[in-house]
Coordinates of C-alpha atoms in Angstrom, one line a residue:
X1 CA 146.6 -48.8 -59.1
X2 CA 145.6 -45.1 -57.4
X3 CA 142.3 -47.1 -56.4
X4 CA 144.8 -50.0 -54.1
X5 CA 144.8 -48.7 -50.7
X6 CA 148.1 -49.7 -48.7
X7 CA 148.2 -47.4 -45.7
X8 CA 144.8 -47.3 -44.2
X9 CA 141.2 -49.3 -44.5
X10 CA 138.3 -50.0 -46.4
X11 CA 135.5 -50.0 -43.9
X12 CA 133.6 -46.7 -45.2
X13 CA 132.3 -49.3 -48.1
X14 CA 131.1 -51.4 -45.6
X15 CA 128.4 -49.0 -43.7
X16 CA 125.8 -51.7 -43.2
X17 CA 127.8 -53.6 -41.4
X18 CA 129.6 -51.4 -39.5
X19 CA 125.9 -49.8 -38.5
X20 CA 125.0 -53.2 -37.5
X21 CA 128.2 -53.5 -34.5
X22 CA 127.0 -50.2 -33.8
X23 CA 123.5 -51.5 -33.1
X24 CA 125.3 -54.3 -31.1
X25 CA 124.6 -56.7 -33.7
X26 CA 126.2 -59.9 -33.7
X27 CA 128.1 -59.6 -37.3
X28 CA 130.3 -62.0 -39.3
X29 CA 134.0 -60.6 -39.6
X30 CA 134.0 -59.3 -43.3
X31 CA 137.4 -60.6 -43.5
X32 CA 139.6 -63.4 -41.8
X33 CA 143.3 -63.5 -41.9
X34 CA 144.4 -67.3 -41.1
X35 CA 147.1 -69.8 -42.0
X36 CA 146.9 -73.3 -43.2
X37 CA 150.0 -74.5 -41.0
X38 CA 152.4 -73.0 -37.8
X39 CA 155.6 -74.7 -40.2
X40 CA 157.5 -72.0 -42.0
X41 CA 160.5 -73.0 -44.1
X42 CA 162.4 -69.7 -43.2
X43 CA 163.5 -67.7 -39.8
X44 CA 163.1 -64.3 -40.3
X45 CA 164.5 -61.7 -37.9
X46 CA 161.8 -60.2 -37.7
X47 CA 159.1 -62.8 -37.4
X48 CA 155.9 -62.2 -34.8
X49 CA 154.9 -66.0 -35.4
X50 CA 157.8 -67.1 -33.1
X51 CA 156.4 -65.5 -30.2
X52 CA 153.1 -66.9 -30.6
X53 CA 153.9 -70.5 -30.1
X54 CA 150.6 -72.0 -29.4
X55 CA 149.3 -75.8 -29.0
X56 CA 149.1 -77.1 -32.6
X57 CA 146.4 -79.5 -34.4
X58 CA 146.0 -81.3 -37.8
X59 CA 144.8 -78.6 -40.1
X60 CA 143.2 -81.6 -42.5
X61 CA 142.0 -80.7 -46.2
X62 CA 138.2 -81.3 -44.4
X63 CA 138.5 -79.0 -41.5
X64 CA 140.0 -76.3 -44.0
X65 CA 136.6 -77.3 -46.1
X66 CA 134.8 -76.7 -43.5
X67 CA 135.7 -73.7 -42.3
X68 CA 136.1 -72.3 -46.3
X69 CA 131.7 -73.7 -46.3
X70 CA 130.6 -72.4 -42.8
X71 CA 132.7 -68.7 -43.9
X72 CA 130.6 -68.5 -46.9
X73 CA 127.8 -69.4 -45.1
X74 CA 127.7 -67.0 -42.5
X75 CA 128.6 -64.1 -44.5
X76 CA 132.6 -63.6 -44.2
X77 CA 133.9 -61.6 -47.7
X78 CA 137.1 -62.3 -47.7
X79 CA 139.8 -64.9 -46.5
X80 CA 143.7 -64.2 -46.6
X81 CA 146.4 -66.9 -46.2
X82 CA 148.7 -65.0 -43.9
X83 CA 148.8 -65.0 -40.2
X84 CA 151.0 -66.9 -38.3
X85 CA 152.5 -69.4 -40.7
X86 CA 153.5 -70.2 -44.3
X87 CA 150.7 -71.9 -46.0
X88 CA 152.5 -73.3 -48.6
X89 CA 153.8 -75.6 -46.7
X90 CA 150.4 -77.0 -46.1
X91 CA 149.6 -79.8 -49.2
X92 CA 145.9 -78.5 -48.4
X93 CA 146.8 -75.1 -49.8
X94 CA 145.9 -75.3 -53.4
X95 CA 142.9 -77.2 -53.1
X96 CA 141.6 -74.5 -50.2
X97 CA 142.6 -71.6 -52.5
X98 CA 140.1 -72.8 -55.0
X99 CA 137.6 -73.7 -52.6
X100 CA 136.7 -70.7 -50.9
X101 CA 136.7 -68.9 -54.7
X102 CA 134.1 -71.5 -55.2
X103 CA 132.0 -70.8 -52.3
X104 CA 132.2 -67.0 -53.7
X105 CA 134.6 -65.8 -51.5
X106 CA 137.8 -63.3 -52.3
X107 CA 140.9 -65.4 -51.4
X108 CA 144.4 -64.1 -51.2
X109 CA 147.8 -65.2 -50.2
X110 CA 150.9 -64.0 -48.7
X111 CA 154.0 -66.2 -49.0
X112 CA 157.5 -66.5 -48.8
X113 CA 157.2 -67.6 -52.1
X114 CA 159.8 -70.5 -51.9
X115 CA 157.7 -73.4 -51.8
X116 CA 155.1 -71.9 -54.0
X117 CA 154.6 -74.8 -57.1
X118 CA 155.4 -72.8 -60.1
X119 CA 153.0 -75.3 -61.9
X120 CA 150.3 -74.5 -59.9
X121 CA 150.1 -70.9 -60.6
X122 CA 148.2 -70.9 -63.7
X123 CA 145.2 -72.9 -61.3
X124 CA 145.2 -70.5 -58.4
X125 CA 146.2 -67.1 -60.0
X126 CA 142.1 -66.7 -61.6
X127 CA 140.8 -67.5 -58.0
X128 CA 143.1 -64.9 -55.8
X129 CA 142.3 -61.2 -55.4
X130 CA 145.8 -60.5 -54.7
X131 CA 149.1 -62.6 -54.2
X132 CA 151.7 -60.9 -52.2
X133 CA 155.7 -62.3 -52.0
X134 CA 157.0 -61.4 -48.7
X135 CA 160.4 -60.0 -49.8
X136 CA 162.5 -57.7 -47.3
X137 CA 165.8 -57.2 -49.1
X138 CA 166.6 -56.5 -52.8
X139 CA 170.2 -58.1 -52.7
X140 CA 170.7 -62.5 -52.1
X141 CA 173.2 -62.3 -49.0
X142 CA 170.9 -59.6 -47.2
X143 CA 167.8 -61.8 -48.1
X144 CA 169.7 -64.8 -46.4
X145 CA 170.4 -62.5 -43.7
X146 CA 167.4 -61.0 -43.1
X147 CA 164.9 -64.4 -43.8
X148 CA 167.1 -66.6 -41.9
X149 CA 167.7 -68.8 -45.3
X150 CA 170.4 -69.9 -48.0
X151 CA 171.3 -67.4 -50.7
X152 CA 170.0 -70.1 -53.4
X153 CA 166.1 -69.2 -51.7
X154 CA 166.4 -65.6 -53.2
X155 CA 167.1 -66.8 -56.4
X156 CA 164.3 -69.3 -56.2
X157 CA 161.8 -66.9 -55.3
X158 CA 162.6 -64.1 -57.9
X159 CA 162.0 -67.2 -60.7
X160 CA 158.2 -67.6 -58.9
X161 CA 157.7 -64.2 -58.9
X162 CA 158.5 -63.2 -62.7
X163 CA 156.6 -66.4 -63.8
X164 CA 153.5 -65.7 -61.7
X165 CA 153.8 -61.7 -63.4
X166 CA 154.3 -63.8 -66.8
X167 CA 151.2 -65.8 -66.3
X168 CA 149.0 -62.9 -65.4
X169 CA 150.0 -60.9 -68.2
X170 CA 149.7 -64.1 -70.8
X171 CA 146.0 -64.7 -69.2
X172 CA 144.8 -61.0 -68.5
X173 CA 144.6 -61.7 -65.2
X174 CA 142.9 -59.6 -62.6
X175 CA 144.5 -60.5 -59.7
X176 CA 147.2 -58.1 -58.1
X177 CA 150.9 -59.5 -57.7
X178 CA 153.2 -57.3 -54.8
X179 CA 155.9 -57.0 -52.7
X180 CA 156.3 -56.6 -49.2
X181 CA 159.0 -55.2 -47.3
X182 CA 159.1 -55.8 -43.3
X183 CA 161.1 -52.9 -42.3
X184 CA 163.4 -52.6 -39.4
X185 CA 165.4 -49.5 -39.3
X186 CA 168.6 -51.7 -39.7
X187 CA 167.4 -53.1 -43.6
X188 CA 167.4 -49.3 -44.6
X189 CA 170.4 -50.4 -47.0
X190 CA 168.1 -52.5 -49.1
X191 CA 165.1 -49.8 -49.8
X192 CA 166.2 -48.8 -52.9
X193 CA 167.5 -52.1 -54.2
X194 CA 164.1 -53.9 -53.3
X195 CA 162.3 -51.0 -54.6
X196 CA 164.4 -51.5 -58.5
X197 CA 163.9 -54.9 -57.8
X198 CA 160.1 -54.5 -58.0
X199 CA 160.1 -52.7 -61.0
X200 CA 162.3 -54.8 -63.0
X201 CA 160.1 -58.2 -62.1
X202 CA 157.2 -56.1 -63.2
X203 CA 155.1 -56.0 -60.2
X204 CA 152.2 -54.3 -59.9
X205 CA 153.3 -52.7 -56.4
X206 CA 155.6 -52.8 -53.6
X207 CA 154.6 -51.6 -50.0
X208 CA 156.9 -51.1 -47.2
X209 CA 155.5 -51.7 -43.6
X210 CA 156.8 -51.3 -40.1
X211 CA 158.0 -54.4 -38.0
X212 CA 155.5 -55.2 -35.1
X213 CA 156.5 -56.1 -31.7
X214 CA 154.8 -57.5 -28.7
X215 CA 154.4 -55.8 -25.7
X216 CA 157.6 -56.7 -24.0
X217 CA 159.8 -55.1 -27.2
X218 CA 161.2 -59.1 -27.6
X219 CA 162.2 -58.5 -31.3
X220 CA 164.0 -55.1 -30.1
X221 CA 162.4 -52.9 -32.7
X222 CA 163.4 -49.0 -32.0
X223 CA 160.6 -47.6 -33.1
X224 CA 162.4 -43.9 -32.9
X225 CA 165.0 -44.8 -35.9
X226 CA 162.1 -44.9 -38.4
X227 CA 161.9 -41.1 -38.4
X228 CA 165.3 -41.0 -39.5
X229 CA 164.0 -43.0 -42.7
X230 CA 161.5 -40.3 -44.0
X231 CA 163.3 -38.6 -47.1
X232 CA 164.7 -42.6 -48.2
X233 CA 161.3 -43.4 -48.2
X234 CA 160.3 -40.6 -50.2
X235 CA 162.8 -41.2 -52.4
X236 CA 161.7 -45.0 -52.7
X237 CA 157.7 -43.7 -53.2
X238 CA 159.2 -41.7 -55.8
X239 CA 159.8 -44.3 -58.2
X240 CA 156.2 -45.1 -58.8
X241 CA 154.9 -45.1 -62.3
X242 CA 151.5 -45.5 -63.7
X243 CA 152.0 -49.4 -63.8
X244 CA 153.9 -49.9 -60.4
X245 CA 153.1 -48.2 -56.9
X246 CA 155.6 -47.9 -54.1
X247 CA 154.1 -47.0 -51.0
X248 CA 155.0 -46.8 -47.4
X249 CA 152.8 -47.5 -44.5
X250 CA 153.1 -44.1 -43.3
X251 CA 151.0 -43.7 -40.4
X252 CA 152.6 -46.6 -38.5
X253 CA 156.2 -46.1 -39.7
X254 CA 155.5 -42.4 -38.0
X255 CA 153.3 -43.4 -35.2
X256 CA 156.4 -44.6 -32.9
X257 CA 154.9 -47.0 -32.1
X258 CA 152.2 -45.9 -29.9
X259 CA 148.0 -46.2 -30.2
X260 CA 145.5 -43.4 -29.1
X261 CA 142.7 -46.1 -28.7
X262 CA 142.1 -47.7 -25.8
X263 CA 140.0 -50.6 -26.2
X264 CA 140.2 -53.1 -29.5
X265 CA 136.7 -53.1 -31.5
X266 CA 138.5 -54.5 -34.8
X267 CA 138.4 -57.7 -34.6
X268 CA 134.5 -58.7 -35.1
X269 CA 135.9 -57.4 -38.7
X270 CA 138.8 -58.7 -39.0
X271 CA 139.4 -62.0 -37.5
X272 CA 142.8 -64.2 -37.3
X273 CA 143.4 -67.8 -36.9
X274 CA 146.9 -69.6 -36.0
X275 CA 147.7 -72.2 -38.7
X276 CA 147.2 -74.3 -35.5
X277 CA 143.5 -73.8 -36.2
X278 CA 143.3 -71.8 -33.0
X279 CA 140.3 -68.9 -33.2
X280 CA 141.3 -65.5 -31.1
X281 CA 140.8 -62.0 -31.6
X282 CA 144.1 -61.5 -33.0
X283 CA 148.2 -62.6 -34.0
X284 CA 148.9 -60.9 -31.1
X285 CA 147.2 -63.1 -28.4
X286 CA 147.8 -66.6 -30.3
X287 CA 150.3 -67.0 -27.3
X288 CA 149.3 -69.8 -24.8
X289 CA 150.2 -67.1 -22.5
X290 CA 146.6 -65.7 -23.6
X291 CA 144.5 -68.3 -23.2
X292 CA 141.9 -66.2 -21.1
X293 CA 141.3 -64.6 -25.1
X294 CA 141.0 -68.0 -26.9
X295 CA 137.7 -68.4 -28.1
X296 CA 138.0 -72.4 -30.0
X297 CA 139.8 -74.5 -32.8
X298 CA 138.6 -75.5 -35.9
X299 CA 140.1 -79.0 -35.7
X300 CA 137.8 -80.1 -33.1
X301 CA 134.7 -77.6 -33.8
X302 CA 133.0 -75.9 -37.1
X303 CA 133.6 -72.2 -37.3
X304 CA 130.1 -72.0 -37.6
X305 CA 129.6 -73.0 -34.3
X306 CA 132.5 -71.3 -32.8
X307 CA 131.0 -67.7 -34.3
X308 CA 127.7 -68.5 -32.5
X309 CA 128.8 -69.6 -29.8
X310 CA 128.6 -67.3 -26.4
X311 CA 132.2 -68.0 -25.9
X312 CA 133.2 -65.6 -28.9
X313 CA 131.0 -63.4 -28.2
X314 CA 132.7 -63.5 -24.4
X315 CA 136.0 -62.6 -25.5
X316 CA 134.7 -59.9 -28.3
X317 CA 133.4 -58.1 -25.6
X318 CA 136.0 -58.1 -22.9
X319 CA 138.5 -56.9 -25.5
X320 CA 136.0 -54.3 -26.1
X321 CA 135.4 -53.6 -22.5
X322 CA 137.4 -51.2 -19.9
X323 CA 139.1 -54.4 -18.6
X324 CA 141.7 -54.4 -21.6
X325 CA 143.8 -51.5 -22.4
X326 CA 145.3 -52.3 -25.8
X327 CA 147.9 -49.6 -25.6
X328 CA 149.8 -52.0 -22.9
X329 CA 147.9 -55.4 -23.0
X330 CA 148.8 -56.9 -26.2
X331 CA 151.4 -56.4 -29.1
X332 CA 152.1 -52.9 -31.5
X333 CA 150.4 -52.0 -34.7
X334 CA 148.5 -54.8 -35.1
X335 CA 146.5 -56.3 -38.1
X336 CA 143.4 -54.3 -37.1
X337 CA 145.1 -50.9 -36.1
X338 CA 144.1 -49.2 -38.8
X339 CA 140.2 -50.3 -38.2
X340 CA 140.5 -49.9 -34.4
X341 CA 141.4 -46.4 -34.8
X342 CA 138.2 -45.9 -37.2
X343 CA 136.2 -47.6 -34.6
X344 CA 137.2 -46.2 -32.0
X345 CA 136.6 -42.7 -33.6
X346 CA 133.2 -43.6 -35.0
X347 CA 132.1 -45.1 -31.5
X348 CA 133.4 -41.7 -29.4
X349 CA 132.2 -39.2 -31.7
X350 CA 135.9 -38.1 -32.8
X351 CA 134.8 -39.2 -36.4
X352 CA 132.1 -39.7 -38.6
X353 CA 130.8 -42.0 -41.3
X354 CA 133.2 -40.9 -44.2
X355 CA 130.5 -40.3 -47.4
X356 CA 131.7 -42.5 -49.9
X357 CA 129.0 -41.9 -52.7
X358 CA 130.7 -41.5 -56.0
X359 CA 133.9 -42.7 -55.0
X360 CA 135.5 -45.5 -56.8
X361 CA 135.3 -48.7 -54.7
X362 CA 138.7 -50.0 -53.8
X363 CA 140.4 -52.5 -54.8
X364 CA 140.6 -55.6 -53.0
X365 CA 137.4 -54.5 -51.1
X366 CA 136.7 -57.9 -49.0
X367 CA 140.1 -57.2 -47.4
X368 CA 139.6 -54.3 -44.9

């Protein structure tokens, strides 16, 4: 586990393409975070998807083909089931798992977990890089709380999650099983009892992130009371042992919030799709409120044809371009922060190329 990276990216092992934007090179994201489906079957408190209500389509098993064959095609690494919805509630999900790890790609899914099929898990767990349970309290009436959901769900889900840990231990499994903890300073109570949680299912790692909030602070995150957390989440990091990681995301728990970049260069690396099947740079501008950044749908057109198409390559630019400012323009600590500030570096001469030869390659590479 010291070769996972949780707090930071991966981009240093992928210099040929990252020499290739530089070049101005038309490239193919090495990753794409999308969901199957805008449906979710819980509320959280926290959730960013509820602010990015967008025009939906029918996100059929042969557009998710598709997309899974022309991502292959063009070069894409790695897809993640995440974004804006829960994929499990697509019946496409399955299927779509184990086609894109036929077309050679990494796959990987984040989930609620609830409406995971328990049966299913010995099919899919071989073809994921890494499965990750979205979990943001240790304790069943906080989880209701938090997650907008009956008590019974937390029971449910901690069921999924010890049988998926069973199954990769039974199968000597590769892929990596985690936790992840949304914080908002007001869940500091359950820290420590989601971090013992963790340990007793027998995961291989739990991270703790900061709540992102759009640019007009709707989900009232105070991003001031996370300094406040420091020594509990020390203490929680603390409990890490050689088969289980706990690990904050440090640099934007401590950033308050705030970017030093000014333009976003991420996303030609890092795309995101709305389980709508709408293509824009980010989560952040899914809203129809940002329809000046939406590029195309994959319901009505192939991504293939979307990525050549001068319309991406349209909005890719302006987002690069002294017209956007992403320190007021769109939503905090995105997806791509982490790359954006590498970029950004790399472009201005703050940084350079970090030398990687004879490092370890991380894991989960295809995800940046």
């Amino acid at each position: 586990m010291s070769k996972l990276i949780l707090d930071g990216h991966k981009l240093a092992w992928h210099r040929e393409r990252v020499e290739a934007w530089l070049r101005g090179e038309r490239i193919a994201p090495i990753t794409i975070d999308c969901a199957l489906t805008r449906r979710c079957t819980y509320r959280c408190v926290y959730c960013y998807g509820q602010l990015q209500a967008n025009d939906e389509k029918r996100m059929t098993r042969d557009v998710i083909f598709r997309f899974l064959d022309d991502a292959a095609e063009i070069g894409v690494k790695g897809i993640s089931f995440v974004s804006d919805g829960e994929s499990t509630c697509s019946p496409h999900l399955y299927d779509a798992i184990l086609r894109g790890y036929e077309n050679g790609l990494h796959m990987a899914l984040g989930t609620n977990g609830y409406l995971l099929k328990v049966e299913r898990l010995p099919e899919i767990l071989p073809a994921l890089t890494y499965l990750r349970y979205n979990i943001s309290a240790g304790e069943p009436r906080r989880y209701a709380e938090i997650h907008g959901c009956p008590e019974k769900c937390f029971h449910r889900v901690l069921e999924t999650v010890s049988k998926s840990v069973k199954i990769k231990k039974e199968q000597g499994l590769e892929v990596t099983l985690g936790l992840q903890m949304v914080l908002m300073p007001e869940f500091a109570d359950q820290i420590l009892p989601l971090v013992k949680l963790g340990a007793d299912l027998g995961v291989d790692y739990l991270v703790i992130k900061h709540c992102s909030d759009d640019e007009m602070g709707r989900l009232g995150v105070n991003y001031d009371k996370y300094f406040a957390l420091r020594d509990l989440l020390m203490e929680a990091e603390q409990q890490s042992t050689p088969t289980y990681t706990v690990r904050a995301k440090w640099s934007k728990i401590l950033s308050g919030g705030q970017r030093h970049y000014v333009q976003c260069y991420g996303p030609p690396f890092i795309m995101q799709f709305s389980g709508s099947g709408l293509v824009a740079p980010c989560g952040m501008l899914f809203n129809r409120r940002y329809k000046k950044y939406h590029i195309g749908n994959i319901a009505e057109t192939s991504f293939k044809k979307i990525w050549q198409s001068e319309r991406y390559w349209e909005v890719i630019n302006l987002i690069a371009s002294d017209k956007f400012d992403a320190r007021t323009m769109c939503g905090s600590l995105c997806l791509q922060h982490k790359v954006n500030e590498y970029l950004w570096n790399l472009k201005h001469g703050l940084e350079t190329f970090a030398d990687v030869t004879g490092r370890p390659e991380p894991m989960h590479i295809s995800f940046i």
